[in-house]
Amino acid sequence: MSQILLQKEREETGDVDVTLKVMFCGICHSDLSNINNYWGFSNYPMVPGHEFVGIGTEVGKNVSKFKVWDRVGVGCLVGACHSCDNCSRDLENYCPKPIFTYNGTYYDGSTTYGGYSDIMVANERYVVRIPDSMPLDACAPLLCAGITVYSSMKYYGFCEPGTRLGVVGLGGLGHVAVKFAKAFGMNVTVISTTPNKEKDAIEHLGADTFVVSHNQEQLMAVMGTLDGIIDTISVPHSLLPLLGLLKSDGKLIMLGLPDKPFEVPVFPLIFGRKTVAGSAIGGMKETQEMIDFAAKHNIIADIEVVPMDYVNTAMERLAKGDVRYRFVIDVASTLSKIA
Ligand code: NAP
Ligand code: ZN
């Protein structure tokens, strides 16, 4: 397991920056991939964390959206070029020069450090307001998991009542995907490797159907019925059975980020006019829209709050899929105990 460092010192609050005291930070599967260098672009020392919330403690003199004591959050991005076509369309997430919240390179060439940390300084464009009605701890995962599933659903048209959506992998992203999908009024089928998640998926999360991905009979019952699928599996896997679940013109949207490429079966794509595509987090305007939508529909993550000194154990458990459904670090209360 790679070392997790504590970042105690940040740059000062600039004219357009918000400084926040970090209260809670979610643990995304991407943190696990980054600290272990599964994708091959990790830089150490690394301070992970890209879904965190806290309280504004200082604002720069030109900050217009926030003031001290505001409840705020930061997601996967802290900067972009702000001059490309994507940035001009509020799609900072597809800027060719994005600055990721950690393991990224800031404008001045310095390395960015994330939310497993006591404070954060971020340009106000990359800060979102957390409505008073939302609990800070269970809201934190929405800054990555929430926006990733919400943005993909909006862009690919999976937000109309009655649309039949499949959600593959009931983990951090998957469980909030079910919640957003139900709030959009869709009919949701969960496709999971873990049979004992069925009761929770149906009775607690509100899914309509649960399919165990290695149960041929259950798969056959859903064949050709889905308009779209959101795939959150973090390892290479066969797409053939998933493409079979789609109707003609159906779309399979990849959100999971396996470390290796895998095969796309061409015949079922062509003879069914099906699409395989991807989606990455969301722009900042849409991230605020997602948080406001979540507040309106009472959507929060199901979390297990852990102290900072539990992070390595949490990573080991996350690697085994042993979490219901997101670890969130209680940063503010527990960081000082190990610092
Ligand atoms: P997670 O909590 O670990 O959930 C992944 C789920 O996938 C698991 O709960 C499990 O669900 C299923 N799964 C895991 N291993 C599997 C295997 N070997 N075979 C089949 N299914 C398996 O992870 P997460 O935080 O939701 O992240 C999911 C993926 O999305 C990661 O790769 C992450 O890096 C990526 N991600 C992408 C974006 C983006 O912008 N596109 C943003 C954030 C994260 P079941 O038990 O139900 O099968
Ligand atoms: Zn993430």
GROMACS .gro file of C-alpha atoms and ligand atoms in nm:
model
  388
    1MET     CA    1   0.000   0.000   0.000
    2SER     CA    2   0.138   0.339  -0.095
    3GLN     CA    3   0.203   0.598   0.166
    4ILE     CA    4  -0.069   0.853   0.237
    5LEU     CA    5   0.076   1.185   0.344
    6LEU     CA    6  -0.095   1.458   0.536
    7GLN     CA    7  -0.089   1.795   0.372
    8LYS     CA    8  -0.073   2.062   0.636
    9GLU     CA    9   0.033   2.362   0.439
   10ARG     CA   10  -0.140   2.511   0.141
   11GLU     CA   11  -0.082   2.823  -0.059
   12GLU     CA   12  -0.250   3.138   0.062
   13THR     CA   13  -0.602   3.235  -0.037
   14GLY     CA   14  -0.580   3.415  -0.374
   15ASP     CA   15  -0.816   3.689  -0.491
   16VAL     CA   16  -1.060   3.441  -0.649
   17ASP     CA   17  -1.003   3.153  -0.407
   18VAL     CA   18  -1.201   2.998  -0.128
   19THR     CA   19  -1.017   2.835   0.162
   20LEU     CA   20  -1.211   2.564   0.335
   21LYS     CA   21  -1.166   2.354   0.644
   22VAL     CA   22  -1.219   1.999   0.521
   23MET     CA   23  -1.481   1.817   0.730
   24PHE     CA   24  -1.550   1.492   0.538
   25CYS     CA   25  -1.388   1.325   0.239
   26GLY     CA   26  -1.516   1.021   0.050
   27ILE     CA   27  -1.291   0.736  -0.060
   28CYS     CA   28  -1.343   0.671  -0.432
   29HIS     CA   29  -1.222   0.357  -0.609
   30SER     CA   30  -1.009   0.597  -0.816
   31ASP     CA   31  -0.815   0.678  -0.496
   32LEU     CA   32  -0.729   0.310  -0.468
   33SER     CA   33  -0.618   0.299  -0.833
   34ASN     CA   34  -0.415   0.618  -0.795
   35ILE     CA   35  -0.230   0.530  -0.475
   36ASN     CA   36  -0.133   0.194  -0.625
   37ASN     CA   37  -0.037   0.348  -0.961
   38TYR     CA   38  -0.270   0.108  -1.147
   39TRP     CA   39  -0.307   0.361  -1.430
   40GLY     CA   40   0.065   0.436  -1.452
   41PHE     CA   41   0.056   0.814  -1.396
   42SER     CA   42   0.079   0.846  -1.019
   43ASN     CA   43   0.319   1.094  -0.860
   44TYR     CA   44   0.437   1.059  -0.502
   45PRO     CA   45   0.409   1.186  -0.238
   46MET     CA   46   0.033   1.188  -0.298
   47VAL     CA   47  -0.254   1.325  -0.092
   48PRO     CA   48  -0.568   1.160  -0.237
   49GLY     CA   49  -0.927   1.277  -0.201
   50HIS     CA   50  -1.154   1.429  -0.468
   51GLU     CA   51  -1.497   1.432  -0.309
   52PHE     CA   52  -1.492   1.645   0.002
   53VAL     CA   53  -1.693   1.902   0.187
   54GLY     CA   54  -1.623   2.159   0.453
   55ILE     CA   55  -1.672   2.510   0.578
   56GLY     CA   56  -1.536   2.822   0.413
   57THR     CA   57  -1.279   2.988   0.640
   58GLU     CA   58  -1.148   3.261   0.411
   59VAL     CA   59  -1.246   3.409   0.074
   60GLY     CA   60  -1.041   3.618  -0.165
   61LYS     CA   61  -1.134   3.980  -0.228
   62ASN     CA   62  -1.282   3.909  -0.572
   63VAL     CA   63  -1.484   3.604  -0.473
   64SER     CA   64  -1.848   3.664  -0.558
   65LYS     CA   65  -2.027   3.336  -0.488
   66PHE     CA   66  -1.911   3.247  -0.136
   67LYS     CA   67  -1.847   3.389   0.206
   68VAL     CA   68  -1.685   3.266   0.524
   69TRP     CA   69  -1.888   2.992   0.703
   70ASP     CA   70  -2.055   2.873   0.384
   71ARG     CA   71  -2.098   2.497   0.347
   72VAL     CA   72  -1.894   2.407   0.039
   73GLY     CA   73  -1.757   2.113  -0.154
   74VAL     CA   74  -1.479   2.034  -0.402
   75GLY     CA   75  -1.475   1.748  -0.653
   76CYS     CA   76  -1.224   1.606  -0.899
   77LEU     CA   77  -1.118   1.934  -1.062
   78VAL     CA   78  -0.949   2.250  -0.935
   79GLY     CA   79  -0.864   2.411  -1.268
   80ALA     CA   80  -0.871   2.401  -1.648
   81CYS     CA   81  -0.755   2.626  -1.934
   82HIS     CA   82  -1.076   2.840  -1.940
   83SER     CA   83  -1.015   2.929  -2.303
   84CYS     CA   84  -1.097   2.616  -2.503
   85ASP     CA   85  -1.430   2.528  -2.660
   86ASN     CA   86  -1.513   2.279  -2.383
   87CYS     CA   87  -1.440   2.527  -2.102
   88SER     CA   88  -1.654   2.789  -2.275
   89ARG     CA   89  -1.942   2.538  -2.272
   90ASP     CA   90  -1.900   2.467  -1.897
   91LEU     CA   91  -1.735   2.135  -1.975
   92GLU     CA   92  -1.414   2.187  -1.776
   93ASN     CA   93  -1.411   1.810  -1.730
   94TYR     CA   94  -1.331   1.769  -2.100
   95CYS     CA   95  -1.074   2.049  -2.119
   96PRO     CA   96  -0.752   1.918  -2.276
   97LYS     CA   97  -0.561   2.074  -1.985
   98PRO     CA   98  -0.762   1.986  -1.676
   99ILE     CA   99  -0.609   2.029  -1.331
  100PHE     CA  100  -0.713   1.736  -1.118
  101THR     CA  101  -0.765   1.796  -0.749
  102TYR     CA  102  -0.478   1.565  -0.662
  103ASN     CA  103  -0.200   1.395  -0.854
  104GLY     CA  104  -0.230   1.688  -1.096
  105THR     CA  105  -0.010   1.980  -1.189
  106TYR     CA  106  -0.115   2.329  -1.092
  107TYR     CA  107  -0.074   2.642  -1.311
  108ASP     CA  108   0.263   2.717  -1.145
  109GLY     CA  109   0.395   2.364  -1.201
  110SER     CA  110   0.340   2.250  -0.843
  111THR     CA  111   0.165   1.925  -0.759
  112THR     CA  112  -0.197   1.931  -0.643
  113TYR     CA  113  -0.299   1.763  -0.317
  114GLY     CA  114  -0.648   1.639  -0.236
  115GLY     CA  115  -0.898   1.618   0.044
  116TYR     CA  116  -0.738   1.372   0.289
  117SER     CA  117  -0.621   1.696   0.440
  118ASP     CA  118  -0.714   1.960   0.694
  119ILE     CA  119  -0.755   2.253   0.455
  120MET     CA  120  -0.803   2.317   0.085
  121VAL     CA  121  -0.766   2.630  -0.126
  122ALA     CA  122  -0.958   2.633  -0.454
  123ASN     CA  123  -1.062   2.881  -0.720
  124GLU     CA  124  -1.431   2.961  -0.661
  125ARG     CA  125  -1.523   2.823  -1.006
  126TYR     CA  126  -1.434   2.478  -0.867
  127VAL     CA  127  -1.624   2.514  -0.541
  128VAL     CA  128  -1.990   2.415  -0.505
  129ARG     CA  129  -2.244   2.523  -0.248
  130ILE     CA  130  -2.389   2.251  -0.025
  131PRO     CA  131  -2.756   2.319   0.061
  132ASP     CA  132  -2.832   2.346   0.435
  133SER     CA  133  -3.066   2.047   0.418
  134MET     CA  134  -2.789   1.805   0.321
  135PRO     CA  135  -2.578   1.620   0.577
  136LEU     CA  136  -2.216   1.703   0.501
  137ASP     CA  137  -2.082   1.350   0.549
  138ALA     CA  138  -2.328   1.168   0.321
  139CYS     CA  139  -2.314   1.448   0.066
  140ALA     CA  140  -1.936   1.427   0.012
  141PRO     CA  141  -1.948   1.128  -0.231
  142LEU     CA  142  -2.180   1.318  -0.459
  143LEU     CA  143  -1.887   1.542  -0.559
  144CYS     CA  144  -1.739   1.253  -0.760
  145ALA     CA  145  -1.969   0.950  -0.759
  146GLY     CA  146  -2.283   1.163  -0.781
  147ILE     CA  147  -2.178   1.393  -1.062
  148THR     CA  148  -2.028   1.105  -1.263
  149VAL     CA  149  -2.355   0.912  -1.279
  150TYR     CA  150  -2.578   1.222  -1.304
  151SER     CA  151  -2.384   1.376  -1.595
  152SER     CA  152  -2.380   1.051  -1.791
  153MET     CA  153  -2.754   1.005  -1.743
  154LYS     CA  154  -2.832   1.360  -1.853
  155TYR     CA  155  -2.605   1.355  -2.157
  156TYR     CA  156  -2.712   1.014  -2.287
  157GLY     CA  157  -3.081   1.079  -2.228
  158PHE     CA  158  -3.132   0.845  -1.934
  159CYS     CA  159  -3.347   1.087  -1.740
  160GLU     CA  160  -3.695   1.039  -1.883
  161PRO     CA  161  -3.966   0.865  -1.682
  162GLY     CA  162  -4.018   0.509  -1.798
  163THR     CA  163  -3.673   0.471  -1.954
  164ARG     CA  164  -3.533   0.128  -1.870
  165LEU     CA  165  -3.183   0.162  -1.727
  166GLY     CA  166  -2.937  -0.104  -1.620
  167VAL     CA  167  -2.678  -0.024  -1.352
  168VAL     CA  168  -2.381  -0.261  -1.351
  169GLY     CA  169  -2.186  -0.285  -1.022
  170LEU     CA  170  -2.353  -0.183  -0.701
  171GLY     CA  171  -2.071   0.008  -0.534
  172GLY     CA  172  -2.002   0.377  -0.468
  173LEU     CA  173  -2.110   0.496  -0.814
  174GLY     CA  174  -2.368   0.225  -0.869
  175HIS     CA  175  -2.576   0.283  -0.558
  176VAL     CA  176  -2.610   0.658  -0.622
  177ALA     CA  177  -2.687   0.580  -0.987
  178VAL     CA  178  -2.990   0.381  -0.869
  179LYS     CA  179  -3.102   0.672  -0.650
  180PHE     CA  180  -3.070   0.933  -0.927
  181ALA     CA  181  -3.234   0.700  -1.179
  182LYS     CA  182  -3.534   0.647  -0.951
  183ALA     CA  183  -3.558   1.023  -0.894
  184PHE     CA  184  -3.575   1.065  -1.275
  185GLY     CA  185  -3.860   0.814  -1.278
  186MET     CA  186  -3.676   0.540  -1.462
  187ASN     CA  187  -3.722   0.166  -1.433
  188VAL     CA  188  -3.394   0.032  -1.290
  189THR     CA  189  -3.232  -0.310  -1.324
  190VAL     CA  190  -2.922  -0.371  -1.114
  191ILE     CA  191  -2.672  -0.617  -1.262
  192SER     CA  192  -2.439  -0.738  -0.988
  193THR     CA  193  -2.183  -1.008  -0.913
  194THR     CA  194  -2.302  -1.020  -0.551
  195PRO     CA  195  -2.631  -1.204  -0.491
  196ASN     CA  196  -2.664  -1.085  -0.131
  197LYS     CA  197  -2.702  -0.723  -0.246
  198GLU     CA  198  -3.046  -0.802  -0.391
  199LYS     CA  199  -3.255  -0.725  -0.084
  200ASP     CA  200  -3.085  -0.391  -0.028
  201ALA     CA  201  -3.104  -0.298  -0.398
  202ILE     CA  202  -3.478  -0.361  -0.418
  203GLU     CA  203  -3.605  -0.274  -0.071
  204HIS     CA  204  -3.372   0.007   0.027
  205LEU     CA  205  -3.244   0.164  -0.297
  206GLY     CA  206  -3.569   0.114  -0.488
  207ALA     CA  207  -3.440  -0.084  -0.787
  208ASP     CA  208  -3.711  -0.264  -0.982
  209THR     CA  209  -3.517  -0.574  -1.085
  210PHE     CA  210  -3.197  -0.740  -0.964
  211VAL     CA  211  -2.993  -0.967  -1.188
  212VAL     CA  212  -2.693  -1.172  -1.078
  213SER     CA  213  -2.449  -1.139  -1.365
  214HIS     CA  214  -2.348  -1.509  -1.365
  215ASN     CA  215  -2.708  -1.635  -1.351
  216GLN     CA  216  -2.799  -1.719  -1.713
  217GLU     CA  217  -3.168  -1.759  -1.637
  218GLN     CA  218  -3.192  -1.414  -1.480
  219LEU     CA  219  -2.992  -1.261  -1.766
  220MET     CA  220  -3.219  -1.423  -2.026
  221ALA     CA  221  -3.525  -1.273  -1.858
  222VAL     CA  222  -3.389  -0.921  -1.918
  223MET     CA  223  -3.244  -0.978  -2.270
  224GLY     CA  224  -3.326  -0.700  -2.516
  225THR     CA  225  -3.523  -0.492  -2.265
  226LEU     CA  226  -3.295  -0.206  -2.158
  227ASP     CA  227  -3.265   0.138  -2.322
  228GLY     CA  228  -2.933   0.206  -2.155
  229ILE     CA  229  -2.672   0.066  -1.920
  230ILE     CA  230  -2.432   0.245  -1.690
  231ASP     CA  231  -2.131   0.024  -1.624
  232THR     CA  232  -1.928   0.102  -1.309
  233ILE     CA  233  -1.710  -0.209  -1.289
  234SER     CA  234  -1.349  -0.125  -1.214
  235VAL     CA  235  -1.189  -0.427  -1.385
  236PRO     CA  236  -1.192  -0.563  -1.744
  237HIS     CA  237  -1.500  -0.776  -1.807
  238SER     CA  238  -1.704  -0.921  -2.090
  239LEU     CA  239  -1.934  -0.671  -2.263
  240LEU     CA  240  -2.115  -0.937  -2.465
  241PRO     CA  241  -2.383  -1.024  -2.206
  242LEU     CA  242  -2.441  -0.655  -2.132
  243LEU     CA  243  -2.490  -0.568  -2.500
  244GLY     CA  244  -2.741  -0.852  -2.515
  245LEU     CA  245  -2.951  -0.686  -2.244
  246LEU     CA  246  -2.993  -0.372  -2.458
  247LYS     CA  247  -3.277  -0.305  -2.701
  248SER     CA  248  -3.183  -0.201  -3.054
  249ASP     CA  249  -3.033   0.150  -3.042
  250GLY     CA  250  -2.945   0.094  -2.675
  251LYS     CA  251  -2.637   0.256  -2.522
  252LEU     CA  252  -2.378   0.099  -2.295
  253ILE     CA  253  -2.198   0.377  -2.107
  254MET     CA  254  -1.865   0.294  -1.947
  255LEU     CA  255  -1.789   0.479  -1.624
  256GLY     CA  256  -1.550   0.232  -1.461
  257LEU     CA  257  -1.181   0.281  -1.533
  258PRO     CA  258  -1.007  -0.057  -1.557
  259ASP     CA  259  -0.629  -0.047  -1.590
  260LYS     CA  260  -0.631  -0.256  -1.909
  261PRO     CA  261  -0.821  -0.237  -2.240
  262PHE     CA  262  -1.071  -0.509  -2.317
  263GLU     CA  263  -1.263  -0.640  -2.616
  264VAL     CA  264  -1.565  -0.477  -2.777
  265PRO     CA  265  -1.779  -0.739  -2.958
  266VAL     CA  266  -1.864  -0.580  -3.293
  267PHE     CA  267  -2.143  -0.805  -3.425
  268PRO     CA  268  -2.401  -0.722  -3.156
  269LEU     CA  269  -2.316  -0.354  -3.196
  270ILE     CA  270  -2.376  -0.353  -3.569
  271PHE     CA  271  -2.678  -0.584  -3.577
  272GLY     CA  272  -2.870  -0.378  -3.325
  273ARG     CA  273  -2.728  -0.031  -3.392
  274LYS     CA  274  -2.598  -0.019  -3.036
  275THR     CA  275  -2.350   0.225  -2.885
  276VAL     CA  276  -2.061   0.179  -2.644
  277ALA     CA  277  -1.944   0.514  -2.505
  278GLY     CA  278  -1.797   0.676  -2.196
  279SER     CA  279  -1.841   0.972  -1.965
  280ALA     CA  280  -1.613   1.152  -1.719
  281ILE     CA  281  -1.735   1.331  -1.404
  282GLY     CA  282  -1.910   1.657  -1.505
  283GLY     CA  283  -1.852   2.031  -1.548
  284MET     CA  284  -1.877   2.266  -1.250
  285LYS     CA  285  -2.210   2.420  -1.348
  286GLU     CA  286  -2.360   2.074  -1.381
  287THR     CA  287  -2.202   1.968  -1.051
  288GLN     CA  288  -2.392   2.245  -0.872
  289GLU     CA  289  -2.708   2.147  -1.063
  290MET     CA  290  -2.660   1.784  -0.950
  291ILE     CA  291  -2.617   1.884  -0.583
  292ASP     CA  292  -2.931   2.099  -0.597
  293PHE     CA  293  -3.123   1.816  -0.767
  294ALA     CA  294  -2.999   1.573  -0.500
  295ALA     CA  295  -3.109   1.809  -0.221
  296LYS     CA  296  -3.453   1.845  -0.378
  297HIS     CA  297  -3.496   1.467  -0.411
  298ASN     CA  298  -3.331   1.374  -0.077
  299ILE     CA  299  -3.047   1.189  -0.247
  300ILE     CA  300  -2.740   1.125  -0.035
  301ALA     CA  301  -2.485   0.845  -0.036
  302ASP     CA  302  -2.505   0.544   0.197
  303ILE     CA  303  -2.183   0.576   0.388
  304GLU     CA  304  -1.959   0.420   0.648
  305VAL     CA  305  -1.784   0.703   0.833
  306VAL     CA  306  -1.430   0.612   0.936
  307PRO     CA  307  -1.147   0.790   1.118
  308MET     CA  308  -0.834   0.897   0.931
  309ASP     CA  309  -0.623   0.624   1.087
  310TYR     CA  310  -0.858   0.365   0.932
  311VAL     CA  311  -0.783   0.471   0.573
  312ASN     CA  312  -0.541   0.188   0.489
  313THR     CA  313  -0.787  -0.070   0.622
  314ALA     CA  314  -1.067   0.100   0.427
  315MET     CA  315  -0.857   0.073   0.109
  316GLU     CA  316  -0.804  -0.299   0.169
  317ARG     CA  317  -1.176  -0.349   0.226
  318LEU     CA  318  -1.267  -0.139  -0.081
  319ALA     CA  319  -1.039  -0.355  -0.297
  320LYS     CA  320  -1.248  -0.656  -0.184
  321GLY     CA  321  -1.581  -0.479  -0.240
  322ASP     CA  322  -1.643  -0.482   0.135
  323VAL     CA  323  -1.821  -0.149   0.187
  324ARG     CA  324  -2.184  -0.039   0.196
  325TYR     CA  325  -2.148   0.166  -0.021
  326ARG     CA  326  -1.892   0.441   0.033
  327PHE     CA  327  -1.630   0.506   0.298
  328VAL     CA  328  -1.620   0.868   0.413
  329ILE     CA  329  -1.334   0.993   0.630
  330ASP     CA  330  -1.429   1.211   0.925
  331VAL     CA  331  -1.134   1.436   0.853
  332ALA     CA  332  -1.203   1.723   1.089
  333SER     CA  333  -1.245   1.513   1.404
  334THR     CA  334  -0.977   1.254   1.346
  335LEU     CA  335  -0.690   1.401   1.146
  336SER     CA  336  -0.529   1.570   1.446
  337LYS     CA  337  -0.511   1.237   1.628
  338ILE     CA  338  -0.253   1.105   1.385
  339ALA     CA  339  -0.087   1.427   1.274
  340NAP     P1  340  -1.660   0.050  -0.607
  340NAP     O1  341  -1.730   0.116  -0.496
  340NAP     O2  342  -1.547  -0.043  -0.580
  340NAP     O3  343  -1.774  -0.025  -0.693
  340NAP     C1  344  -1.746  -0.103  -0.807
  340NAP     C2  345  -1.847  -0.218  -0.813
  340NAP     O4  346  -1.816  -0.295  -0.929
  340NAP     C3  347  -1.838  -0.314  -0.697
  340NAP     O5  348  -1.914  -0.277  -0.586
  340NAP     C4  349  -1.890  -0.443  -0.759
  340NAP     O6  350  -2.033  -0.441  -0.760
  340NAP     C5  351  -1.841  -0.432  -0.902
  340NAP     N1  352  -1.715  -0.506  -0.916
  340NAP     C6  353  -1.599  -0.488  -0.851
  340NAP     N2  354  -1.507  -0.579  -0.888
  340NAP     C7  355  -1.566  -0.654  -0.979
  340NAP     C8  356  -1.525  -0.763  -1.056
  340NAP     N3  357  -1.400  -0.816  -1.041
  340NAP     N4  358  -1.610  -0.817  -1.143
  340NAP     C9  359  -1.733  -0.766  -1.156
  340NAP     N5  360  -1.780  -0.663  -1.085
  340NAP    C10  361  -1.696  -0.608  -0.998
  340NAP     O7  362  -1.601   0.157  -0.708
  340NAP     P2  363  -1.656   0.304  -0.744
  340NAP     O8  364  -1.594   0.403  -0.651
  340NAP     O9  365  -1.800   0.297  -0.761
  340NAP    O10  366  -1.584   0.327  -0.885
  340NAP    C11  367  -1.617   0.242  -0.993
  340NAP    C12  368  -1.524   0.267  -1.110
  340NAP    O11  369  -1.553   0.396  -1.164
  340NAP    C13  370  -1.376   0.271  -1.074
  340NAP    O12  371  -1.303   0.211  -1.180
  340NAP    C14  372  -1.343   0.419  -1.066
  340NAP    O13  373  -1.207   0.446  -1.088
  340NAP    C15  374  -1.431   0.471  -1.177
  340NAP     N6  375  -1.470   0.613  -1.171
  340NAP    C16  376  -1.490   0.675  -1.290
  340NAP    C17  377  -1.532   0.806  -1.294
  340NAP    C18  378  -1.559   0.873  -1.425
  340NAP    O14  379  -1.555   0.997  -1.432
  340NAP     N7  380  -1.591   0.797  -1.530
  340NAP    C19  381  -1.551   0.876  -1.173
  340NAP    C20  382  -1.532   0.809  -1.054
  340NAP    C21  383  -1.492   0.676  -1.053
  340NAP     P3  384  -2.119  -0.575  -0.745
  340NAP    O15  385  -2.082  -0.635  -0.612
  340NAP    O16  386  -2.258  -0.525  -0.746
  340NAP    O17  387  -2.085  -0.662  -0.861
  341ZN      ZN  388  -1.385   0.955  -0.772
   0.00000   0.00000   0.00000
